[in-house]
Amino acid sequence: MVLHSTITEEEVPPSAPDDLSSLSPLPSLEAAGSSSSDDMSPAEQQDGNDILSSPSNPASSTIDAPNNNSEPHRNKEHGDIKAATKLWLDSMLSGYSFIWRLSIVLVVILSWYYAYPTTGNSEQQGEMLEYEEDEYEEEEYDPWSIWGDGFDFNKQRDFWIPDEDLPEDIATDLQSTNEEVQLEATARRQLDPLKWDTFDYWEIYHYFACTKVFTSPRPVWSEQLFRDTRDFYHDLVENDNTPFIGLFRSTYQANDDVYDMSQNAIPYLSGDEKGRGLKAARDIKEGEVIFKATNNTIIFNDGQTLRKFLFAMNDRFSDPGMVCDILIWAWVQDMPCGTPFAGVVDLDNGNLLNDWGLGGSYEEQDYSANIRCKGAALSCYASKDIIEGEELLGDYSDFVSYYAWADLGL
Ligand SMILES: C[S@@+](CC[C@H](N)C(=O)[O-])C[C@H]1O[C@@H](n2cnc3c(N)ncnc32)[C@H](O)[C@@H]1O
């Protein structure tokens, strides 16, 4: 469609067909009411002559250039479609003319591809959008859904702890009155500890019994605990010899900035399903920065390094819930350069920012985010005036790539 509109009748170069008889009889230009070469701009006339005199145009070597450049145009106007088509094909296949037309075709195809990268088919595109909408509506009540699809019980694992060998905690959890804890215990008995380095996000989550961990409120981490965890991270990566991925190491700090967010936000226990959260430490004016990515923001370019960090943490710290905390604080972000996706964790209280709508119905509540974050370096600022003590709520879609753990190899 676009292609046709780019190759206009006026642009059909006047190279002659092999079978000249197909062009006759030629009615007069005036009778056809079409434009003569006199009506053409000098550039158009020159263009036609260039094509004819081009050594790469086979037609130019076999016939003399007609002195009226609009000859093929006249034929087409008068219904000799076969001849006009042949002319057009000849000209398409001739030398430079062919190359620039081919370029136009390529530009059109590439534009189409980039406009609709996931499918080149409008029917499929429609289906995909519909599916996304359905998915959005169905899953908006589940606070976990945006973190991924959950544990895959259909996956072939070839591992099963028989009843007689069950560790005591799994055996107890299989009898739990909490159905989710029970289901998690079923998942745990399928996870081979020797294959820890193949676990995906949800396998790690259940291996450490995080569903059970979050049935009790988690504490707010002390400054000391964050410091210990950051030191542990730096010790672990000091000898990181993994090759660079794009421009980056497999894990690194976002930057060297230090930012004390305690003047803006203080942690609190929400007491509901949101768990911990942040409250405004003072009245904050719209536009003020509340926190941003700092040297406490750790980036993982590949799933395996994050996996190693989590399992090493479990060995180092006595509280197994710490790994679960890191798991829910971590998110996947589409990074602008280097690697397309990275796992990001804030090793400070910035990780306690809750989402405005997660777990609730988007239809029932007004948009209530009062913090918006932007840029790869995540600057989070007040999107409206906030009064002291008000809960700070972000919009995770500002920075989270949903359903993307698999893209990171997790
Ligand atoms: C970055 S953490 C935020 C801090 C978290 N509330 C905590 O206690 O550590 C993200 C997790 O918080 C919870 N969360 C955030 N916003 C929520 C909301 N509006 N409703 C329910 N849970 C929410 C979800 O469990 C999510 O995976």
Coordinates of C-alpha atoms and ligand atoms in Angstrom, one line a residue:
M1 CA 0.0 0.0 0.0
V2 CA 2.7 2.4 1.0
L3 CA 4.9 0.9 -1.6
H4 CA 2.4 1.7 -4.3
S5 CA 2.0 5.2 -3.2
T6 CA 5.7 5.7 -3.4
I7 CA 6.0 4.5 -7.0
T8 CA 3.7 6.9 -8.8
E9 CA 2.9 6.8 -12.5
E10 CA 5.0 9.9 -13.1
E11 CA 8.0 8.1 -11.6
V12 CA 7.7 5.1 -14.0
P13 CA 10.9 5.6 -16.0
P14 CA 10.4 5.7 -19.7
S15 CA 12.5 2.7 -20.6
A16 CA 11.1 1.0 -23.6
P17 CA 9.6 -2.5 -23.7
D18 CA 11.1 -5.2 -25.8
D19 CA 7.9 -5.6 -27.7
L20 CA 7.3 -2.1 -29.1
S21 CA 4.2 -3.1 -30.9
S22 CA 2.4 -3.5 -27.6
L23 CA 2.6 0.2 -27.2
S24 CA 0.8 1.2 -30.4
P25 CA -1.3 2.8 -31.4
L26 CA -0.3 5.8 -29.4
P27 CA -3.1 8.3 -28.9
S28 CA -2.1 12.0 -28.7
L29 CA -1.3 13.5 -25.4
E30 CA -3.9 16.1 -25.8
A31 CA -6.6 13.6 -26.5
A32 CA -5.7 11.7 -23.4
G33 CA -5.8 14.8 -21.4
S34 CA -2.6 13.8 -19.6
S35 CA 0.4 15.9 -19.0
S36 CA 3.1 16.3 -21.6
S37 CA 6.8 16.4 -21.0
D38 CA 6.3 20.2 -21.1
D39 CA 4.3 19.9 -17.9
M40 CA 7.1 18.0 -16.2
S41 CA 9.6 19.8 -14.1
P42 CA 13.1 19.9 -15.4
A43 CA 14.2 17.6 -12.6
E44 CA 11.6 15.0 -13.7
Q45 CA 12.7 15.3 -17.3
Q46 CA 16.3 15.0 -16.3
D47 CA 15.5 12.0 -14.1
G48 CA 13.9 10.2 -17.1
N49 CA 16.9 11.0 -19.3
D50 CA 19.4 9.9 -16.7
I51 CA 17.7 6.5 -16.5
L52 CA 17.6 6.1 -20.2
S53 CA 21.2 7.1 -20.7
S54 CA 22.5 5.1 -17.8
P55 CA 24.9 2.4 -18.9
S56 CA 23.2 0.1 -16.4
N57 CA 19.9 0.4 -18.1
P58 CA 19.7 -2.4 -20.8
A59 CA 17.0 -0.5 -22.6
S60 CA 19.2 2.4 -23.3
S61 CA 21.6 0.4 -25.3
T62 CA 19.0 -1.2 -27.5
I63 CA 16.8 1.7 -28.4
D64 CA 17.1 5.5 -28.7
A65 CA 15.5 7.4 -25.9
P66 CA 12.1 8.6 -27.0
N67 CA 12.0 12.4 -27.1
N68 CA 8.8 12.5 -25.2
N69 CA 9.3 11.3 -21.7
S70 CA 5.7 10.8 -20.9
E71 CA 5.1 8.0 -23.5
P72 CA 4.6 5.2 -21.0
H73 CA 2.4 7.4 -18.9
R74 CA 0.2 8.0 -22.0
N75 CA -0.1 4.3 -22.6
K76 CA -1.2 3.6 -19.1
E77 CA -3.7 6.4 -19.1
H78 CA -5.3 4.8 -22.1
G79 CA -5.7 1.4 -20.6
D80 CA -2.8 -0.5 -22.1
I81 CA -2.2 -2.0 -18.7
K82 CA -0.3 -4.9 -19.9
A83 CA 2.2 -2.7 -21.6
A84 CA 2.4 -0.3 -18.7
T85 CA 3.0 -3.2 -16.3
K86 CA 5.7 -4.5 -18.5
L87 CA 7.3 -1.1 -18.7
W88 CA 7.2 -0.8 -14.9
L89 CA 8.7 -4.2 -14.4
D90 CA 11.4 -3.5 -16.9
S91 CA 12.2 -0.3 -15.2
M92 CA 12.1 -2.0 -11.8
L93 CA 14.7 -4.4 -12.9
S94 CA 16.9 -1.9 -14.6
G95 CA 20.1 -0.8 -12.9
Y96 CA 20.0 2.1 -10.4
S97 CA 16.2 2.3 -10.7
F98 CA 15.9 -1.2 -9.3
I99 CA 18.3 -0.5 -6.5
W100 CA 16.4 2.6 -5.3
R101 CA 13.1 0.9 -5.5
L102 CA 14.4 -2.1 -3.6
S103 CA 15.6 0.3 -1.0
I104 CA 12.1 1.7 -0.7
V105 CA 10.7 -1.8 -0.3
L106 CA 13.2 -2.5 2.4
V107 CA 12.5 0.7 4.2
V108 CA 8.8 -0.1 4.2
I109 CA 9.4 -3.6 5.5
L110 CA 11.7 -2.4 8.2
S111 CA 9.3 0.3 9.3
W112 CA 6.6 -2.2 9.5
Y113 CA 8.8 -4.6 11.5
Y114 CA 9.8 -1.9 14.0
A115 CA 6.3 -0.6 14.4
Y116 CA 5.0 -4.1 15.2
P117 CA 8.1 -5.9 16.5
T118 CA 6.4 -8.9 18.1
T119 CA 4.3 -10.0 15.1
G120 CA 4.1 -8.9 11.6
N121 CA 0.5 -9.9 11.3
S122 CA -2.2 -7.6 12.4
E123 CA -4.5 -10.4 13.3
Q124 CA -2.0 -11.9 15.7
Q125 CA -1.3 -8.4 17.0
G126 CA -5.0 -8.1 17.9
E127 CA -4.9 -11.4 19.7
M128 CA -1.9 -10.5 21.6
L129 CA -3.3 -7.2 22.8
E130 CA -6.5 -8.9 23.8
Y131 CA -4.6 -11.5 25.8
E132 CA -2.6 -8.9 27.6
E133 CA -5.7 -7.0 28.6
D134 CA -7.4 -10.2 29.8
E135 CA -4.4 -11.2 31.8
Y136 CA -4.2 -7.7 33.3
E137 CA -7.8 -7.9 34.4
E138 CA -7.6 -11.5 35.7
E139 CA -4.4 -11.1 37.7
E140 CA -4.7 -7.7 39.2
Y141 CA -5.9 -9.1 42.5
D142 CA -2.8 -11.3 43.0
P143 CA 0.0 -9.3 44.6
W144 CA 2.5 -11.9 43.4
S145 CA 1.4 -12.3 39.8
I146 CA 3.6 -9.5 38.5
W147 CA 6.6 -11.2 39.8
G148 CA 6.0 -14.1 37.5
D149 CA 4.0 -17.1 36.8
G150 CA 4.7 -18.9 40.1
F151 CA 6.0 -22.4 40.7
D152 CA 5.6 -24.7 37.7
F153 CA 4.2 -28.0 39.0
N154 CA 4.2 -29.5 35.6
K155 CA 7.9 -29.2 35.0
Q156 CA 9.7 -32.5 34.7
R157 CA 12.1 -32.6 37.8
D158 CA 12.8 -36.3 38.4
F159 CA 13.2 -35.7 42.1
W160 CA 10.8 -36.5 44.9
I161 CA 11.6 -36.9 48.6
P162 CA 9.7 -40.0 49.7
D163 CA 7.6 -39.8 53.0
E164 CA 10.2 -41.7 55.0
D165 CA 13.0 -39.4 54.1
L166 CA 11.1 -36.1 54.5
P167 CA 12.9 -33.5 56.6
E168 CA 10.9 -32.6 59.7
D169 CA 10.0 -29.1 58.6
I170 CA 8.6 -30.2 55.2
A171 CA 6.7 -33.1 56.8
T172 CA 5.1 -30.6 59.2
D173 CA 4.3 -28.1 56.5
L174 CA 2.6 -30.8 54.5
Q175 CA 0.1 -31.1 57.4
S176 CA -0.3 -27.3 57.7
T177 CA -3.8 -25.9 57.9
N178 CA -2.6 -23.1 55.6
E179 CA -3.2 -24.4 52.1
E180 CA -0.5 -22.3 50.5
V181 CA 2.1 -23.5 53.0
Q182 CA 0.9 -27.1 52.3
L183 CA 1.3 -26.6 48.6
E184 CA 4.7 -25.0 49.0
A185 CA 5.8 -28.1 51.0
T186 CA 4.7 -30.2 48.0
A187 CA 6.9 -28.0 45.8
R188 CA 9.8 -28.3 48.2
R189 CA 9.9 -32.0 48.1
Q190 CA 10.4 -31.8 44.3
L191 CA 13.5 -29.6 44.5
D192 CA 16.9 -31.3 44.4
P193 CA 19.3 -29.3 46.5
L194 CA 22.2 -30.5 44.3
K195 CA 20.6 -28.7 41.4
W196 CA 20.3 -25.4 43.2
D197 CA 22.2 -23.7 40.3
T198 CA 19.3 -24.5 37.9
F199 CA 16.5 -23.2 40.1
D200 CA 14.3 -20.4 38.7
Y201 CA 13.0 -17.5 40.7
W202 CA 10.0 -19.4 42.1
E203 CA 11.9 -22.6 42.8
I204 CA 14.3 -20.5 44.9
Y205 CA 11.4 -18.8 46.6
H206 CA 9.8 -22.1 47.7
Y207 CA 13.1 -23.8 48.4
F208 CA 13.5 -21.2 51.1
A209 CA 9.9 -21.7 52.2
C210 CA 9.1 -18.0 51.6
T211 CA 5.3 -18.5 51.5
K212 CA 5.7 -19.8 55.1
V213 CA 8.1 -17.1 56.0
F214 CA 5.7 -14.4 55.0
T215 CA 2.8 -15.8 57.0
S216 CA 4.4 -13.9 59.9
P217 CA 5.3 -10.2 59.7
R218 CA 8.9 -9.6 58.7
P219 CA 11.0 -7.2 60.8
V220 CA 12.3 -3.9 59.4
W221 CA 16.0 -4.5 58.9
S222 CA 18.4 -2.5 61.1
E223 CA 21.0 -0.2 59.6
Q224 CA 23.6 -2.7 60.9
L225 CA 22.0 -5.6 59.1
F226 CA 22.0 -3.7 55.8
R227 CA 25.6 -2.8 56.4
D228 CA 26.5 -6.4 57.1
T229 CA 24.7 -7.5 53.9
R230 CA 26.4 -4.9 51.8
D231 CA 29.8 -5.9 53.2
F232 CA 28.9 -9.5 52.5
Y233 CA 28.0 -8.6 48.9
H234 CA 31.3 -6.8 48.4
D235 CA 33.3 -9.6 49.8
L236 CA 31.5 -12.0 47.5
V237 CA 32.0 -10.1 44.3
E238 CA 35.5 -8.9 45.1
N239 CA 36.9 -11.9 43.3
D240 CA 34.2 -11.9 40.6
N241 CA 36.0 -13.2 37.5
T242 CA 32.9 -13.7 35.4
P243 CA 33.3 -12.1 32.0
F244 CA 31.7 -8.7 31.3
I245 CA 28.2 -8.8 29.8
G246 CA 28.0 -6.0 27.4
L247 CA 29.7 -3.1 29.2
F248 CA 29.2 -4.5 32.6
R249 CA 30.4 -7.0 35.1
S250 CA 27.8 -9.7 36.1
T251 CA 27.1 -7.6 39.2
Y252 CA 27.9 -4.0 40.2
Q253 CA 26.7 -1.0 42.2
A254 CA 24.4 1.4 40.4
N255 CA 26.8 4.3 41.2
D256 CA 28.9 5.8 44.0
D257 CA 26.3 8.2 45.3
V258 CA 25.3 8.2 48.9
Y259 CA 21.8 9.5 49.7
D260 CA 20.2 9.6 53.1
M261 CA 16.5 9.0 52.5
S262 CA 15.7 8.9 56.2
Q263 CA 15.0 12.6 56.1
N264 CA 12.1 11.9 53.6
A265 CA 10.9 8.4 54.4
I266 CA 10.6 6.1 57.4
P267 CA 9.9 2.4 57.4
Y268 CA 6.7 1.1 59.1
L269 CA 4.8 -2.2 59.4
S270 CA 1.5 -1.8 57.5
G271 CA -0.1 -4.7 59.5
D272 CA -1.9 -5.8 56.3
E273 CA -1.0 -7.9 53.3
K274 CA 1.4 -5.3 52.1
G275 CA 3.9 -6.1 54.9
R276 CA 6.4 -3.4 55.5
G277 CA 6.2 0.0 53.8
L278 CA 7.4 3.6 53.9
K279 CA 5.8 6.7 55.3
A280 CA 6.6 10.4 54.7
A281 CA 9.0 11.6 57.4
R282 CA 7.8 15.2 56.8
D283 CA 5.6 17.3 54.6
I284 CA 7.0 16.8 51.1
K285 CA 6.3 19.1 48.1
E286 CA 5.4 17.9 44.7
G287 CA 8.6 17.4 42.6
E288 CA 11.0 16.9 45.6
V289 CA 13.3 13.9 45.3
I290 CA 12.5 11.3 47.9
F291 CA 15.2 8.7 47.1
K292 CA 17.3 7.4 44.2
A293 CA 19.6 4.6 43.1
T294 CA 22.9 4.8 45.1
N295 CA 25.9 2.8 46.0
N296 CA 23.4 0.6 47.9
T297 CA 21.6 -0.3 44.7
I298 CA 23.0 -3.6 43.4
I299 CA 22.6 -4.7 39.8
F300 CA 22.8 -8.3 38.6
N301 CA 23.3 -8.8 34.9
D302 CA 22.8 -12.5 35.0
G303 CA 20.6 -14.9 37.0
Q304 CA 23.4 -17.1 38.0
T305 CA 25.2 -14.4 40.0
L306 CA 22.0 -13.4 41.8
R307 CA 21.4 -17.1 42.5
K308 CA 24.8 -17.5 44.0
F309 CA 24.4 -14.4 46.1
L310 CA 21.1 -15.7 47.5
F311 CA 22.4 -19.1 48.4
A312 CA 25.6 -17.7 49.9
M313 CA 23.5 -15.3 52.0
N314 CA 21.5 -18.3 53.3
D315 CA 24.8 -19.9 54.4
R316 CA 26.1 -16.7 56.0
F317 CA 23.1 -15.5 57.9
S318 CA 21.1 -17.5 60.4
D319 CA 17.7 -16.0 59.5
P320 CA 16.4 -17.8 56.3
G321 CA 13.8 -15.1 55.9
M322 CA 16.5 -12.7 54.7
V323 CA 16.8 -14.5 51.4
C324 CA 13.0 -14.2 51.1
D325 CA 13.2 -10.5 51.8
I326 CA 15.8 -10.0 49.1
L327 CA 13.6 -12.1 46.7
I328 CA 10.6 -9.8 47.1
W329 CA 12.8 -6.6 47.0
A330 CA 14.5 -7.6 43.8
W331 CA 12.9 -6.7 40.5
V332 CA 13.8 -7.0 36.8
Q333 CA 14.5 -3.8 34.9
D334 CA 15.0 -3.2 31.3
M335 CA 18.3 -1.4 31.2
P336 CA 19.1 1.1 28.5
C337 CA 22.5 -0.2 27.5
G338 CA 24.7 -3.3 27.9
T339 CA 22.3 -6.0 28.8
P340 CA 18.6 -5.7 28.1
F341 CA 17.4 -6.9 31.5
A342 CA 19.0 -6.8 34.9
G343 CA 18.0 -7.9 38.4
V344 CA 18.1 -4.9 40.8
V345 CA 18.0 -4.9 44.6
D346 CA 18.2 -1.9 46.9
L347 CA 20.2 -2.9 50.0
D348 CA 18.6 -0.1 52.0
N349 CA 15.1 0.9 53.1
G350 CA 14.3 2.2 49.6
N351 CA 13.2 -1.4 48.9
L352 CA 10.2 -0.9 51.2
L353 CA 8.3 1.2 48.7
N354 CA 4.9 -0.4 48.1
D355 CA 2.9 -0.2 44.9
W356 CA -0.3 1.9 44.8
G357 CA -2.5 -0.8 43.2
L358 CA -0.7 -4.1 43.6
G359 CA -3.1 -6.6 45.2
G360 CA -6.1 -4.3 44.8
S361 CA -8.6 -3.8 42.0
Y362 CA -7.6 -1.0 39.7
E363 CA -11.3 -0.4 39.0
E364 CA -12.2 0.1 42.6
Q365 CA -9.6 2.6 43.6
D366 CA -8.3 5.8 42.2
Y367 CA -4.8 6.1 41.1
S368 CA -3.0 6.8 44.4
A369 CA 0.7 6.7 43.6
N370 CA 2.3 9.7 45.2
I371 CA 5.8 8.8 44.1
R372 CA 7.0 8.4 40.5
C373 CA 10.4 7.0 39.5
K374 CA 12.2 7.7 36.3
G375 CA 15.4 6.8 34.4
A376 CA 17.8 3.9 34.7
A377 CA 19.3 5.7 37.7
L378 CA 15.8 5.6 39.3
S379 CA 15.2 9.0 40.7
C380 CA 12.0 8.8 42.7
Y381 CA 10.2 12.1 43.4
A382 CA 6.9 13.2 44.9
S383 CA 4.2 13.4 42.2
K384 CA 1.9 15.4 44.4
D385 CA 2.1 17.2 47.8
I386 CA 2.5 14.6 50.6
I387 CA 1.8 15.2 54.2
E388 CA 3.9 13.8 57.1
G389 CA 2.9 10.2 58.0
E390 CA 1.2 9.5 54.7
E391 CA 2.1 6.2 53.1
L392 CA 4.5 6.5 50.2
L393 CA 3.2 4.6 47.2
G394 CA 5.0 4.1 43.9
D395 CA 4.0 2.8 40.5
Y396 CA 6.1 -0.3 39.9
S397 CA 5.4 -0.1 36.2
D398 CA 7.7 2.9 36.1
F399 CA 10.7 0.6 36.4
V400 CA 9.7 -3.1 36.8
S401 CA 9.7 -5.4 33.7
Y402 CA 7.0 -7.8 34.7
Y403 CA 7.3 -11.6 33.9
A404 CA 10.9 -11.1 33.0
W405 CA 12.8 -13.3 35.5
A406 CA 13.2 -15.9 32.7
D407 CA 14.9 -13.3 30.5
L408 CA 17.6 -13.0 33.2
G409 CA 18.0 -16.8 33.3
L410 CA 15.9 -17.2 36.5
Ligands
LIG1 C1 9.6 -3.9 46.9 S1 8.7 -4.9 48.1 C2 7.9 -3.7 49.1 C3 8.2 -3.9 50.5 C4 7.4 -5.1 51.1 N1 6.0 -4.7 51.4 C5 8.1 -5.7 52.3 O1 7.4 -6.0 53.3 O2 9.3 -6.0 52.2 C6 7.5 -5.5 47.0 C7 6.6 -6.5 47.6 O3 5.7 -5.8 48.5 C8 4.4 -6.3 48.4 N2 3.5 -5.2 48.0 C9 3.9 -4.0 47.4 N3 2.8 -3.3 47.2 C10 1.7 -4.0 47.6 C11 0.3 -3.8 47.6 N4 -0.2 -2.6 47.1 N5 -0.5 -4.7 48.1 C12 0.0 -5.9 48.5 N6 1.3 -6.2 48.6 C13 2.2 -5.2 48.1 C14 4.4 -7.4 47.4 O4 4.6 -8.6 48.2 C15 5.7 -7.2 46.6 O5 6.2 -8.3 46.2

